[in-house]
JSON list of C-alpha atoms in Angstrom, two decimals:
[
{"chain": "A", "resi": 1, "resn": "ASN", "atom": "CA", "xyz": [-52.25, 14.32, -2.22]},
{"chain": "A", "resi": 2, "resn": "ALA", "atom": "CA", "xyz": [-53.69, 10.87, -1.67]},
{"chain": "A", "resi": 3, "resn": "GLY", "atom": "CA", "xyz": [-51.85, 9.39, -4.68]},
{"chain": "A", "resi": 4, "resn": "VAL", "atom": "CA", "xyz": [-53.42, 6.09, -5.77]},
{"chain": "A", "resi": 5, "resn": "THR", "atom": "CA", "xyz": [-56.26, 4.74, -3.64]},
{"chain": "A", "resi": 6, "resn": "GLN", "atom": "CA", "xyz": [-57.88, 1.34, -3.99]},
{"chain": "A", "resi": 7, "resn": "THR", "atom": "CA", "xyz": [-61.16, 0.19, -2.49]},
{"chain": "A", "resi": 8, "resn": "PRO", "atom": "CA", "xyz": [-61.85, -2.17, -0.88]},
{"chain": "A", "resi": 9, "resn": "LYS", "atom": "CA", "xyz": [-58.67, -3.31, 0.91]},
{"chain": "A", "resi": 10, "resn": "PHE", "atom": "CA", "xyz": [-59.98, -6.81, 1.62]},
{"chain": "A", "resi": 11, "resn": "ARG", "atom": "CA", "xyz": [-62.82, -8.89, 0.23]},
{"chain": "A", "resi": 12, "resn": "VAL", "atom": "CA", "xyz": [-64.02, -12.49, 0.44]},
{"chain": "A", "resi": 13, "resn": "LEU", "atom": "CA", "xyz": [-66.24, -13.70, -2.39]},
{"chain": "A", "resi": 14, "resn": "LYS", "atom": "CA", "xyz": [-68.05, -16.92, -3.03]},
{"chain": "A", "resi": 15, "resn": "THR", "atom": "CA", "xyz": [-67.45, -18.67, -6.34]},
{"chain": "A", "resi": 16, "resn": "GLY", "atom": "CA", "xyz": [-69.70, -17.17, -8.99]},
{"chain": "A", "resi": 17, "resn": "GLN", "atom": "CA", "xyz": [-70.22, -13.83, -7.26]},
{"chain": "A", "resi": 18, "resn": "SER", "atom": "CA", "xyz": [-69.31, -10.58, -8.92]},
{"chain": "A", "resi": 19, "resn": "MET", "atom": "CA", "xyz": [-67.53, -7.50, -7.65]},
{"chain": "A", "resi": 20, "resn": "THR", "atom": "CA", "xyz": [-65.85, -4.30, -8.76]},
{"chain": "A", "resi": 21, "resn": "LEU", "atom": "CA", "xyz": [-62.55, -2.95, -7.51]},
{"chain": "A", "resi": 22, "resn": "LEU", "atom": "CA", "xyz": [-62.13, 0.80, -7.68]},
{"chain": "A", "resi": 23, "resn": "CYS", "atom": "CA", "xyz": [-58.88, 2.63, -8.30]},
{"chain": "A", "resi": 24, "resn": "ALA", "atom": "CA", "xyz": [-58.69, 6.40, -7.98]},
{"chain": "A", "resi": 25, "resn": "GLN", "atom": "CA", "xyz": [-55.69, 8.65, -8.62]},
{"chain": "A", "resi": 26, "resn": "ASP", "atom": "CA", "xyz": [-55.36, 12.37, -8.04]},
{"chain": "A", "resi": 27, "resn": "MET", "atom": "CA", "xyz": [-52.11, 12.97, -9.95]},
{"chain": "A", "resi": 28, "resn": "ASN", "atom": "CA", "xyz": [-53.73, 13.61, -13.36]},
{"chain": "A", "resi": 29, "resn": "HIS", "atom": "CA", "xyz": [-51.96, 10.56, -14.79]},
{"chain": "A", "resi": 30, "resn": "GLU", "atom": "CA", "xyz": [-52.88, 9.39, -18.27]},
{"chain": "A", "resi": 31, "resn": "TYR", "atom": "CA", "xyz": [-51.91, 5.74, -17.82]},
{"chain": "A", "resi": 32, "resn": "MET", "atom": "CA", "xyz": [-53.53, 3.38, -15.37]},
{"chain": "A", "resi": 33, "resn": "TYR", "atom": "CA", "xyz": [-52.91, -0.35, -14.80]},
{"chain": "A", "resi": 34, "resn": "TRP", "atom": "CA", "xyz": [-54.33, -3.31, -12.95]},
{"chain": "A", "resi": 35, "resn": "TYR", "atom": "CA", "xyz": [-51.91, -6.03, -11.80]},
{"chain": "A", "resi": 36, "resn": "ARG", "atom": "CA", "xyz": [-52.37, -9.20, -9.83]},
{"chain": "A", "resi": 37, "resn": "GLN", "atom": "CA", "xyz": [-49.67, -10.51, -7.51]},
{"chain": "A", "resi": 38, "resn": "ASP", "atom": "CA", "xyz": [-49.39, -14.20, -6.73]},
{"chain": "A", "resi": 39, "resn": "PRO", "atom": "CA", "xyz": [-46.61, -15.86, -4.70]},
{"chain": "A", "resi": 40, "resn": "GLY", "atom": "CA", "xyz": [-43.52, -16.47, -6.83]},
{"chain": "A", "resi": 41, "resn": "MET", "atom": "CA", "xyz": [-45.08, -14.94, -9.93]},
{"chain": "A", "resi": 42, "resn": "GLY", "atom": "CA", "xyz": [-44.39, -11.29, -9.52]},
{"chain": "A", "resi": 43, "resn": "LEU", "atom": "CA", "xyz": [-46.82, -8.70, -10.82]},
{"chain": "A", "resi": 44, "resn": "ARG", "atom": "CA", "xyz": [-48.80, -9.68, -13.89]},
{"chain": "A", "resi": 45, "resn": "LEU", "atom": "CA", "xyz": [-50.64, -7.11, -15.94]},
{"chain": "A", "resi": 46, "resn": "ILE", "atom": "CA", "xyz": [-54.38, -7.73, -16.29]},
{"chain": "A", "resi": 47, "resn": "HIS", "atom": "CA", "xyz": [-55.60, -4.67, -18.21]},
{"chain": "A", "resi": 48, "resn": "TYR", "atom": "CA", "xyz": [-54.40, -1.15, -18.72]},
{"chain": "A", "resi": 49, "resn": "SER", "atom": "CA", "xyz": [-55.62, 2.20, -20.01]},
{"chain": "A", "resi": 50, "resn": "VAL", "atom": "CA", "xyz": [-53.74, 4.94, -21.81]},
{"chain": "A", "resi": 51, "resn": "GLY", "atom": "CA", "xyz": [-56.46, 7.53, -21.35]},
{"chain": "A", "resi": 52, "resn": "GLU", "atom": "CA", "xyz": [-60.07, 8.25, -20.50]},
{"chain": "A", "resi": 53, "resn": "GLY", "atom": "CA", "xyz": [-62.40, 5.99, -22.46]},
{"chain": "A", "resi": 54, "resn": "THR", "atom": "CA", "xyz": [-59.64, 3.56, -23.54]},
{"chain": "A", "resi": 55, "resn": "THR", "atom": "CA", "xyz": [-58.75, 0.10, -22.24]},
{"chain": "A", "resi": 56, "resn": "ALA", "atom": "CA", "xyz": [-56.47, -2.69, -23.45]},
{"chain": "A", "resi": 57, "resn": "LYS", "atom": "CA", "xyz": [-55.64, -6.25, -22.49]},
{"chain": "A", "resi": 58, "resn": "GLY", "atom": "CA", "xyz": [-52.49, -7.15, -20.62]},
{"chain": "A", "resi": 59, "resn": "GLU", "atom": "CA", "xyz": [-50.89, -10.54, -19.98]},
{"chain": "A", "resi": 60, "resn": "VAL", "atom": "CA", "xyz": [-53.74, -12.21, -18.03]},
{"chain": "A", "resi": 61, "resn": "PRO", "atom": "CA", "xyz": [-57.05, -10.55, -18.98]},
{"chain": "A", "resi": 62, "resn": "ASP", "atom": "CA", "xyz": [-59.38, -13.56, -18.95]},
{"chain": "A", "resi": 63, "resn": "GLY", "atom": "CA", "xyz": [-62.16, -13.37, -16.38]},
{"chain": "A", "resi": 64, "resn": "TYR", "atom": "CA", "xyz": [-61.79, -9.62, -15.87]},
{"chain": "A", "resi": 65, "resn": "ASN", "atom": "CA", "xyz": [-63.28, -6.50, -17.40]},
{"chain": "A", "resi": 66, "resn": "VAL", "atom": "CA", "xyz": [-62.30, -2.86, -16.93]},
{"chain": "A", "resi": 67, "resn": "SER", "atom": "CA", "xyz": [-63.66, 0.60, -17.57]},
{"chain": "A", "resi": 68, "resn": "ARG", "atom": "CA", "xyz": [-62.15, 4.09, -17.55]},
{"chain": "A", "resi": 69, "resn": "LEU", "atom": "CA", "xyz": [-65.08, 6.47, -17.78]},
{"chain": "A", "resi": 70, "resn": "LYS", "atom": "CA", "xyz": [-63.22, 9.22, -15.93]},
{"chain": "A", "resi": 71, "resn": "LYS", "atom": "CA", "xyz": [-59.53, 10.01, -16.17]},
{"chain": "A", "resi": 72, "resn": "GLN", "atom": "CA", "xyz": [-58.99, 9.62, -12.43]},
{"chain": "A", "resi": 73, "resn": "ASN", "atom": "CA", "xyz": [-60.80, 6.27, -12.03]},
{"chain": "A", "resi": 74, "resn": "PHE", "atom": "CA", "xyz": [-60.05, 2.78, -13.32]},
{"chain": "A", "resi": 75, "resn": "LEU", "atom": "CA", "xyz": [-62.47, 0.00, -12.41]},
{"chain": "A", "resi": 76, "resn": "LEU", "atom": "CA", "xyz": [-61.71, -3.73, -12.43]},
{"chain": "A", "resi": 77, "resn": "GLY", "atom": "CA", "xyz": [-64.68, -6.09, -12.58]},
{"chain": "A", "resi": 78, "resn": "LEU", "atom": "CA", "xyz": [-64.99, -9.79, -11.90]},
{"chain": "A", "resi": 79, "resn": "GLU", "atom": "CA", "xyz": [-68.28, -11.01, -13.38]},
{"chain": "A", "resi": 80, "resn": "SER", "atom": "CA", "xyz": [-68.15, -14.56, -12.00]},
{"chain": "A", "resi": 81, "resn": "ALA", "atom": "CA", "xyz": [-65.39, -15.03, -9.45]},
{"chain": "A", "resi": 82, "resn": "ALA", "atom": "CA", "xyz": [-63.34, -18.24, -9.43]},
{"chain": "A", "resi": 83, "resn": "PRO", "atom": "CA", "xyz": [-60.91, -19.57, -6.78]},
{"chain": "A", "resi": 84, "resn": "SER", "atom": "CA", "xyz": [-58.07, -19.02, -9.30]},
{"chain": "A", "resi": 85, "resn": "GLN", "atom": "CA", "xyz": [-58.73, -15.29, -8.96]},
{"chain": "A", "resi": 86, "resn": "THR", "atom": "CA", "xyz": [-57.68, -15.34, -5.31]},
{"chain": "A", "resi": 87, "resn": "SER", "atom": "CA", "xyz": [-54.81, -12.88, -5.32]},
{"chain": "A", "resi": 88, "resn": "VAL", "atom": "CA", "xyz": [-53.61, -9.46, -4.27]},
{"chain": "A", "resi": 89, "resn": "TYR", "atom": "CA", "xyz": [-54.63, -6.83, -6.81]},
{"chain": "A", "resi": 90, "resn": "PHE", "atom": "CA", "xyz": [-52.65, -3.65, -7.34]},
{"chain": "A", "resi": 91, "resn": "CYS", "atom": "CA", "xyz": [-53.63, -0.61, -9.31]},
{"chain": "A", "resi": 92, "resn": "ALA", "atom": "CA", "xyz": [-50.95, 1.74, -10.61]},
{"chain": "A", "resi": 93, "resn": "SER", "atom": "CA", "xyz": [-50.80, 4.96, -12.58]},
{"chain": "A", "resi": 94, "resn": "SER", "atom": "CA", "xyz": [-48.18, 7.01, -14.41]},
{"chain": "A", "resi": 95, "resn": "TYR", "atom": "CA", "xyz": [-47.71, 9.93, -16.75]},
{"chain": "A", "resi": 96, "resn": "ALA", "atom": "CA", "xyz": [-47.57, 9.23, -20.48]},
{"chain": "A", "resi": 97, "resn": "THR", "atom": "CA", "xyz": [-44.01, 9.82, -21.64]},
{"chain": "A", "resi": 98, "resn": "ARG", "atom": "CA", "xyz": [-41.91, 8.27, -24.41]},
{"chain": "A", "resi": 99, "resn": "THR", "atom": "CA", "xyz": [-38.91, 7.87, -22.14]},
{"chain": "A", "resi": 100, "resn": "GLY", "atom": "CA", "xyz": [-40.59, 6.20, -19.19]},
{"chain": "A", "resi": 101, "resn": "THR", "atom": "CA", "xyz": [-41.60, 7.47, -15.80]},
{"chain": "A", "resi": 102, "resn": "GLU", "atom": "CA", "xyz": [-42.42, 6.15, -12.34]},
{"chain": "A", "resi": 103, "resn": "ALA", "atom": "CA", "xyz": [-45.58, 4.12, -11.83]},
{"chain": "A", "resi": 104, "resn": "PHE", "atom": "CA", "xyz": [-47.28, 4.79, -8.49]},
{"chain": "A", "resi": 105, "resn": "PHE", "atom": "CA", "xyz": [-49.09, 1.91, -6.85]},
{"chain": "A", "resi": 106, "resn": "GLY", "atom": "CA", "xyz": [-52.15, 1.72, -4.68]},
{"chain": "A", "resi": 107, "resn": "GLN", "atom": "CA", "xyz": [-52.05, -0.14, -1.37]},
{"chain": "A", "resi": 108, "resn": "GLY", "atom": "CA", "xyz": [-53.51, -3.32, -2.83]},
{"chain": "A", "resi": 109, "resn": "THR", "atom": "CA", "xyz": [-56.71, -5.33, -2.47]},
{"chain": "A", "resi": 110, "resn": "ARG", "atom": "CA", "xyz": [-56.54, -8.80, -1.01]},
{"chain": "A", "resi": 111, "resn": "LEU", "atom": "CA", "xyz": [-59.26, -10.89, -2.64]},
{"chain": "A", "resi": 112, "resn": "THR", "atom": "CA", "xyz": [-60.15, -14.40, -1.54]},
{"chain": "A", "resi": 113, "resn": "VAL", "atom": "CA", "xyz": [-62.60, -16.50, -3.56]},
{"chain": "A", "resi": 114, "resn": "VAL", "atom": "CA", "xyz": [-63.98, -19.50, -1.71]},
{"chain": "B", "resi": 1, "resn": "GLY", "atom": "CA", "xyz": [-44.89, -9.30, -25.94]},
{"chain": "B", "resi": 2, "resn": "GLU", "atom": "CA", "xyz": [-42.16, -8.46, -23.50]},
{"chain": "B", "resi": 3, "resn": "ASN", "atom": "CA", "xyz": [-40.81, -11.20, -21.18]},
{"chain": "B", "resi": 4, "resn": "VAL", "atom": "CA", "xyz": [-38.73, -10.30, -18.12]},
{"chain": "B", "resi": 5, "resn": "GLU", "atom": "CA", "xyz": [-36.85, -12.94, -16.18]},
{"chain": "B", "resi": 6, "resn": "GLN", "atom": "CA", "xyz": [-35.32, -12.24, -12.77]},
{"chain": "B", "resi": 7, "resn": "HIS", "atom": "CA", "xyz": [-32.73, -14.17, -10.77]},
{"chain": "B", "resi": 8, "resn": "PRO", "atom": "CA", "xyz": [-32.30, -15.28, -8.09]},
{"chain": "B", "resi": 9, "resn": "SER", "atom": "CA", "xyz": [-35.74, -15.74, -6.60]},
{"chain": "B", "resi": 10, "resn": "THR", "atom": "CA", "xyz": [-34.30, -15.61, -3.08]},
{"chain": "B", "resi": 11, "resn": "LEU", "atom": "CA", "xyz": [-31.04, -14.10, -1.83]},
{"chain": "B", "resi": 12, "resn": "SER", "atom": "CA", "xyz": [-29.63, -14.19, 1.66]},
{"chain": "B", "resi": 13, "resn": "VAL", "atom": "CA", "xyz": [-26.65, -12.02, 2.62]},
{"chain": "B", "resi": 14, "resn": "GLN", "atom": "CA", "xyz": [-24.89, -10.91, 5.78]},
{"chain": "B", "resi": 15, "resn": "GLU", "atom": "CA", "xyz": [-25.27, -7.32, 6.86]},
{"chain": "B", "resi": 16, "resn": "GLY", "atom": "CA", "xyz": [-22.59, -5.23, 5.19]},
{"chain": "B", "resi": 17, "resn": "ASP", "atom": "CA", "xyz": [-22.20, -7.54, 2.20]},
{"chain": "B", "resi": 18, "resn": "SER", "atom": "CA", "xyz": [-23.27, -6.65, -1.34]},
{"chain": "B", "resi": 19, "resn": "ALA", "atom": "CA", "xyz": [-26.31, -8.02, -3.12]},
{"chain": "B", "resi": 20, "resn": "VAL", "atom": "CA", "xyz": [-26.79, -8.36, -6.88]},
{"chain": "B", "resi": 21, "resn": "ILE", "atom": "CA", "xyz": [-30.06, -9.13, -8.65]},
{"chain": "B", "resi": 22, "resn": "LYS", "atom": "CA", "xyz": [-30.13, -9.78, -12.38]},
{"chain": "B", "resi": 23, "resn": "CYS", "atom": "CA", "xyz": [-32.83, -9.43, -15.02]},
{"chain": "B", "resi": 24, "resn": "THR", "atom": "CA", "xyz": [-33.07, -10.17, -18.72]},
{"chain": "B", "resi": 25, "resn": "TYR", "atom": "CA", "xyz": [-35.68, -8.88, -21.13]},
{"chain": "B", "resi": 26, "resn": "SER", "atom": "CA", "xyz": [-36.79, -10.05, -24.55]},
{"chain": "B", "resi": 27, "resn": "ASP", "atom": "CA", "xyz": [-37.93, -6.92, -26.44]},
{"chain": "B", "resi": 28, "resn": "SER", "atom": "CA", "xyz": [-34.92, -5.04, -27.79]},
{"chain": "B", "resi": 29, "resn": "ALA", "atom": "CA", "xyz": [-37.13, -1.98, -28.24]},
{"chain": "B", "resi": 30, "resn": "SER", "atom": "CA", "xyz": [-37.79, -1.61, -24.50]},
{"chain": "B", "resi": 31, "resn": "ASN", "atom": "CA", "xyz": [-36.37, 1.68, -23.27]},
{"chain": "B", "resi": 32, "resn": "TYR", "atom": "CA", "xyz": [-37.09, 2.09, -19.55]},
{"chain": "B", "resi": 33, "resn": "PHE", "atom": "CA", "xyz": [-36.07, -0.22, -16.71]},
{"chain": "B", "resi": 34, "resn": "PRO", "atom": "CA", "xyz": [-37.26, 0.55, -13.17]},
{"chain": "B", "resi": 35, "resn": "TRP", "atom": "CA", "xyz": [-36.62, -1.36, -9.96]},
{"chain": "B", "resi": 36, "resn": "TYR", "atom": "CA", "xyz": [-39.24, -1.55, -7.23]},
{"chain": "B", "resi": 37, "resn": "LYS", "atom": "CA", "xyz": [-38.95, -2.53, -3.57]},
{"chain": "B", "resi": 38, "resn": "GLN", "atom": "CA", "xyz": [-41.89, -4.11, -1.80]},
{"chain": "B", "resi": 39, "resn": "GLU", "atom": "CA", "xyz": [-41.83, -4.50, 1.95]},
{"chain": "B", "resi": 40, "resn": "LEU", "atom": "CA", "xyz": [-44.07, -7.10, 3.55]},
{"chain": "B", "resi": 41, "resn": "GLY", "atom": "CA", "xyz": [-47.71, -6.13, 3.23]},
{"chain": "B", "resi": 42, "resn": "LYS", "atom": "CA", "xyz": [-46.89, -2.86, 1.48]},
{"chain": "B", "resi": 43, "resn": "ARG", "atom": "CA", "xyz": [-47.17, -1.52, -2.04]},
{"chain": "B", "resi": 44, "resn": "PRO", "atom": "CA", "xyz": [-44.23, -1.63, -4.50]},
{"chain": "B", "resi": 45, "resn": "GLN", "atom": "CA", "xyz": [-42.22, 1.59, -4.53]},
{"chain": "B", "resi": 46, "resn": "LEU", "atom": "CA", "xyz": [-39.68, 2.79, -7.05]},
{"chain": "B", "resi": 47, "resn": "ILE", "atom": "CA", "xyz": [-36.09, 2.80, -5.79]},
{"chain": "B", "resi": 48, "resn": "ILE", "atom": "CA", "xyz": [-34.13, 3.47, -8.97]},
{"chain": "B", "resi": 49, "resn": "ASP", "atom": "CA", "xyz": [-34.62, 3.43, -12.72]},
{"chain": "B", "resi": 50, "resn": "ILE", "atom": "CA", "xyz": [-32.51, 3.59, -15.86]},
{"chain": "B", "resi": 51, "resn": "ARG", "atom": "CA", "xyz": [-33.25, 4.55, -19.43]},
{"chain": "B", "resi": 52, "resn": "SER", "atom": "CA", "xyz": [-31.86, 2.89, -22.51]},
{"chain": "B", "resi": 53, "resn": "ASN", "atom": "CA", "xyz": [-29.48, 5.75, -23.34]},
{"chain": "B", "resi": 54, "resn": "VAL", "atom": "CA", "xyz": [-27.56, 5.23, -20.07]},
{"chain": "B", "resi": 55, "resn": "GLY", "atom": "CA", "xyz": [-25.30, 2.33, -19.06]},
{"chain": "B", "resi": 56, "resn": "GLU", "atom": "CA", "xyz": [-25.15, 2.86, -15.31]},
{"chain": "B", "resi": 57, "resn": "LYS", "atom": "CA", "xyz": [-26.86, 4.90, -12.62]},
{"chain": "B", "resi": 58, "resn": "LYS", "atom": "CA", "xyz": [-26.08, 5.25, -8.90]},
{"chain": "B", "resi": 59, "resn": "ASP", "atom": "CA", "xyz": [-27.99, 6.53, -5.91]},
{"chain": "B", "resi": 60, "resn": "GLN", "atom": "CA", "xyz": [-26.05, 6.19, -2.65]},
{"chain": "B", "resi": 61, "resn": "ARG", "atom": "CA", "xyz": [-25.81, 2.45, -1.91]},
{"chain": "B", "resi": 62, "resn": "ILE", "atom": "CA", "xyz": [-27.89, 1.42, -4.91]},
{"chain": "B", "resi": 63, "resn": "ALA", "atom": "CA", "xyz": [-26.75, 1.15, -8.52]},
{"chain": "B", "resi": 64, "resn": "VAL", "atom": "CA", "xyz": [-28.24, -0.24, -11.70]},
{"chain": "B", "resi": 65, "resn": "THR", "atom": "CA", "xyz": [-26.37, -1.32, -14.83]},
{"chain": "B", "resi": 66, "resn": "LEU", "atom": "CA", "xyz": [-27.81, -1.89, -18.28]},
{"chain": "B", "resi": 67, "resn": "ASN", "atom": "CA", "xyz": [-26.35, -3.90, -21.16]},
{"chain": "B", "resi": 68, "resn": "LYS", "atom": "CA", "xyz": [-28.60, -3.27, -24.15]},
{"chain": "B", "resi": 69, "resn": "THR", "atom": "CA", "xyz": [-26.68, -5.64, -26.42]},
{"chain": "B", "resi": 70, "resn": "ALA", "atom": "CA", "xyz": [-27.22, -8.55, -24.06]},
{"chain": "B", "resi": 71, "resn": "LYS", "atom": "CA", "xyz": [-30.68, -7.29, -23.00]},
{"chain": "B", "resi": 72, "resn": "HIS", "atom": "CA", "xyz": [-29.62, -7.56, -19.41]},
{"chain": "B", "resi": 73, "resn": "PHE", "atom": "CA", "xyz": [-29.80, -5.22, -16.41]},
{"chain": "B", "resi": 74, "resn": "SER", "atom": "CA", "xyz": [-28.80, -5.61, -12.78]},
{"chain": "B", "resi": 75, "resn": "LEU", "atom": "CA", "xyz": [-29.41, -4.06, -9.37]},
{"chain": "B", "resi": 76, "resn": "HIS", "atom": "CA", "xyz": [-26.46, -3.71, -7.01]},
{"chain": "B", "resi": 77, "resn": "ILE", "atom": "CA", "xyz": [-26.89, -2.93, -3.31]},
{"chain": "B", "resi": 78, "resn": "THR", "atom": "CA", "xyz": [-23.72, -2.29, -1.34]},
{"chain": "B", "resi": 79, "resn": "GLU", "atom": "CA", "xyz": [-23.25, -2.30, 2.45]},
{"chain": "B", "resi": 80, "resn": "THR", "atom": "CA", "xyz": [-26.57, -4.03, 2.95]},
{"chain": "B", "resi": 81, "resn": "GLN", "atom": "CA", "xyz": [-28.61, -3.29, 6.06]},
{"chain": "B", "resi": 82, "resn": "PRO", "atom": "CA", "xyz": [-31.47, -5.23, 7.70]},
{"chain": "B", "resi": 83, "resn": "GLU", "atom": "CA", "xyz": [-33.94, -2.63, 6.41]},
{"chain": "B", "resi": 84, "resn": "ASP", "atom": "CA", "xyz": [-32.97, -3.62, 2.87]},
{"chain": "B", "resi": 85, "resn": "SER", "atom": "CA", "xyz": [-34.81, -6.90, 3.45]},
{"chain": "B", "resi": 86, "resn": "ALA", "atom": "CA", "xyz": [-37.76, -6.92, 1.06]},
{"chain": "B", "resi": 87, "resn": "VAL", "atom": "CA", "xyz": [-38.90, -8.25, -2.31]},
{"chain": "B", "resi": 88, "resn": "TYR", "atom": "CA", "xyz": [-37.32, -6.48, -5.27]},
{"chain": "B", "resi": 89, "resn": "PHE", "atom": "CA", "xyz": [-38.88, -6.38, -8.73]},
{"chain": "B", "resi": 90, "resn": "CYS", "atom": "CA", "xyz": [-37.29, -5.40, -11.99]},
{"chain": "B", "resi": 91, "resn": "ALA", "atom": "CA", "xyz": [-39.44, -4.23, -14.89]},
{"chain": "B", "resi": 92, "resn": "ALA", "atom": "CA", "xyz": [-39.16, -3.23, -18.53]},
{"chain": "B", "resi": 93, "resn": "ARG", "atom": "CA", "xyz": [-41.31, -0.78, -20.41]},
{"chain": "B", "resi": 94, "resn": "ASN", "atom": "CA", "xyz": [-42.06, -1.29, -24.09]},
{"chain": "B", "resi": 95, "resn": "ASN", "atom": "CA", "xyz": [-41.18, 1.27, -26.71]},
{"chain": "B", "resi": 96, "resn": "ALA", "atom": "CA", "xyz": [-44.80, 2.30, -27.16]},
{"chain": "B", "resi": 97, "resn": "GLY", "atom": "CA", "xyz": [-44.60, 3.36, -23.53]},
{"chain": "B", "resi": 98, "resn": "ASN", "atom": "CA", "xyz": [-47.87, 1.87, -22.46]},
{"chain": "B", "resi": 99, "resn": "MET", "atom": "CA", "xyz": [-46.97, -1.46, -20.85]},
{"chain": "B", "resi": 100, "resn": "LEU", "atom": "CA", "xyz": [-44.72, -2.19, -17.88]},
{"chain": "B", "resi": 101, "resn": "THR", "atom": "CA", "xyz": [-43.76, -5.87, -17.54]},
{"chain": "B", "resi": 102, "resn": "PHE", "atom": "CA", "xyz": [-42.35, -7.14, -14.25]},
{"chain": "B", "resi": 103, "resn": "GLY", "atom": "CA", "xyz": [-39.94, -9.90, -13.37]},
{"chain": "B", "resi": 104, "resn": "GLY", "atom": "CA", "xyz": [-40.91, -12.57, -10.87]},
{"chain": "B", "resi": 105, "resn": "GLY", "atom": "CA", "xyz": [-39.27, -10.84, -7.91]},
{"chain": "B", "resi": 106, "resn": "THR", "atom": "CA", "xyz": [-36.32, -11.54, -5.60]},
{"chain": "B", "resi": 107, "resn": "ARG", "atom": "CA", "xyz": [-36.76, -11.94, -1.88]},
{"chain": "B", "resi": 108, "resn": "LEU", "atom": "CA", "xyz": [-33.69, -10.39, -0.25]},
{"chain": "B", "resi": 109, "resn": "MET", "atom": "CA", "xyz": [-32.92, -11.27, 3.35]},
{"chain": "B", "resi": 110, "resn": "VAL", "atom": "CA", "xyz": [-30.19, -9.35, 5.14]},
{"chain": "B", "resi": 111, "resn": "LYS", "atom": "CA", "xyz": [-29.01, -11.13, 8.28]},
{"chain": "B", "resi": 112, "resn": "PRO", "atom": "CA", "xyz": [-27.75, -8.93, 11.12]}
]
C-alpha cells in the first residue's frame, strides 16, 4: 500500500499564478483533510471532506478551494497565489468513526510563492 | 470551534531524563486526543492516542494522561534517547468526528 501520496513534492509559483495539489489515498478512508504547516504555528486545517462529493471549511480556508470528486482523491486549489501562502501543505486521511482513529499523512508539499 | 494550546514550544532535556508536554483544549465535547511525532523533513506520524473514556494510556516509554474536567492532556516520555528528538503535536477531535485540531507543536531536543 502506498498510503497517502501528495503531488507535487515541491513547487515555486509567482504571485497570481494558480495551481492544484493532488492528494491520493488507497486505504478507502472516508475523511480527508488539507493542512498547512508554518513555523511555530503547528498544523492548521484548511478544508476537509467527510466523503465523496462533500467538502467543508476548516480554520484557514480563505484563498483555497477543494474538490472531492472521487473517494480516493482530494484536490487543493490556489486560484491566485500570494506570498502568504508559502508553506508546507499536508494532506491526511482517516476512517470515519465516532470514537476517533488515526489520521495518516502524506509526505507534504513545499510551496514557495515569490 | 475547538482551540488547542500546547506548552512548551521548545524543550531541551539530557538523555535519560523525562520529558513532559502539556495541552489544553476548549471543546468539552471533544473525545479523541492523539499525539504525533514529526522528524525533520518528514510527515507527522501517530505515536499514541487516548479516548475520552480513559484517563491514562502507556506504550513502553510513552504515556498520555487525560483530565476531562480540566480539559487537559499530557504526553510523558521517560528515559529519553537522542532519537526522541523531533517536533511533537497534540490534537483534539470534535464530537462530530470530522475535524482534528492541532496544537502549535513542541520541539524536543534530547542531548546525548
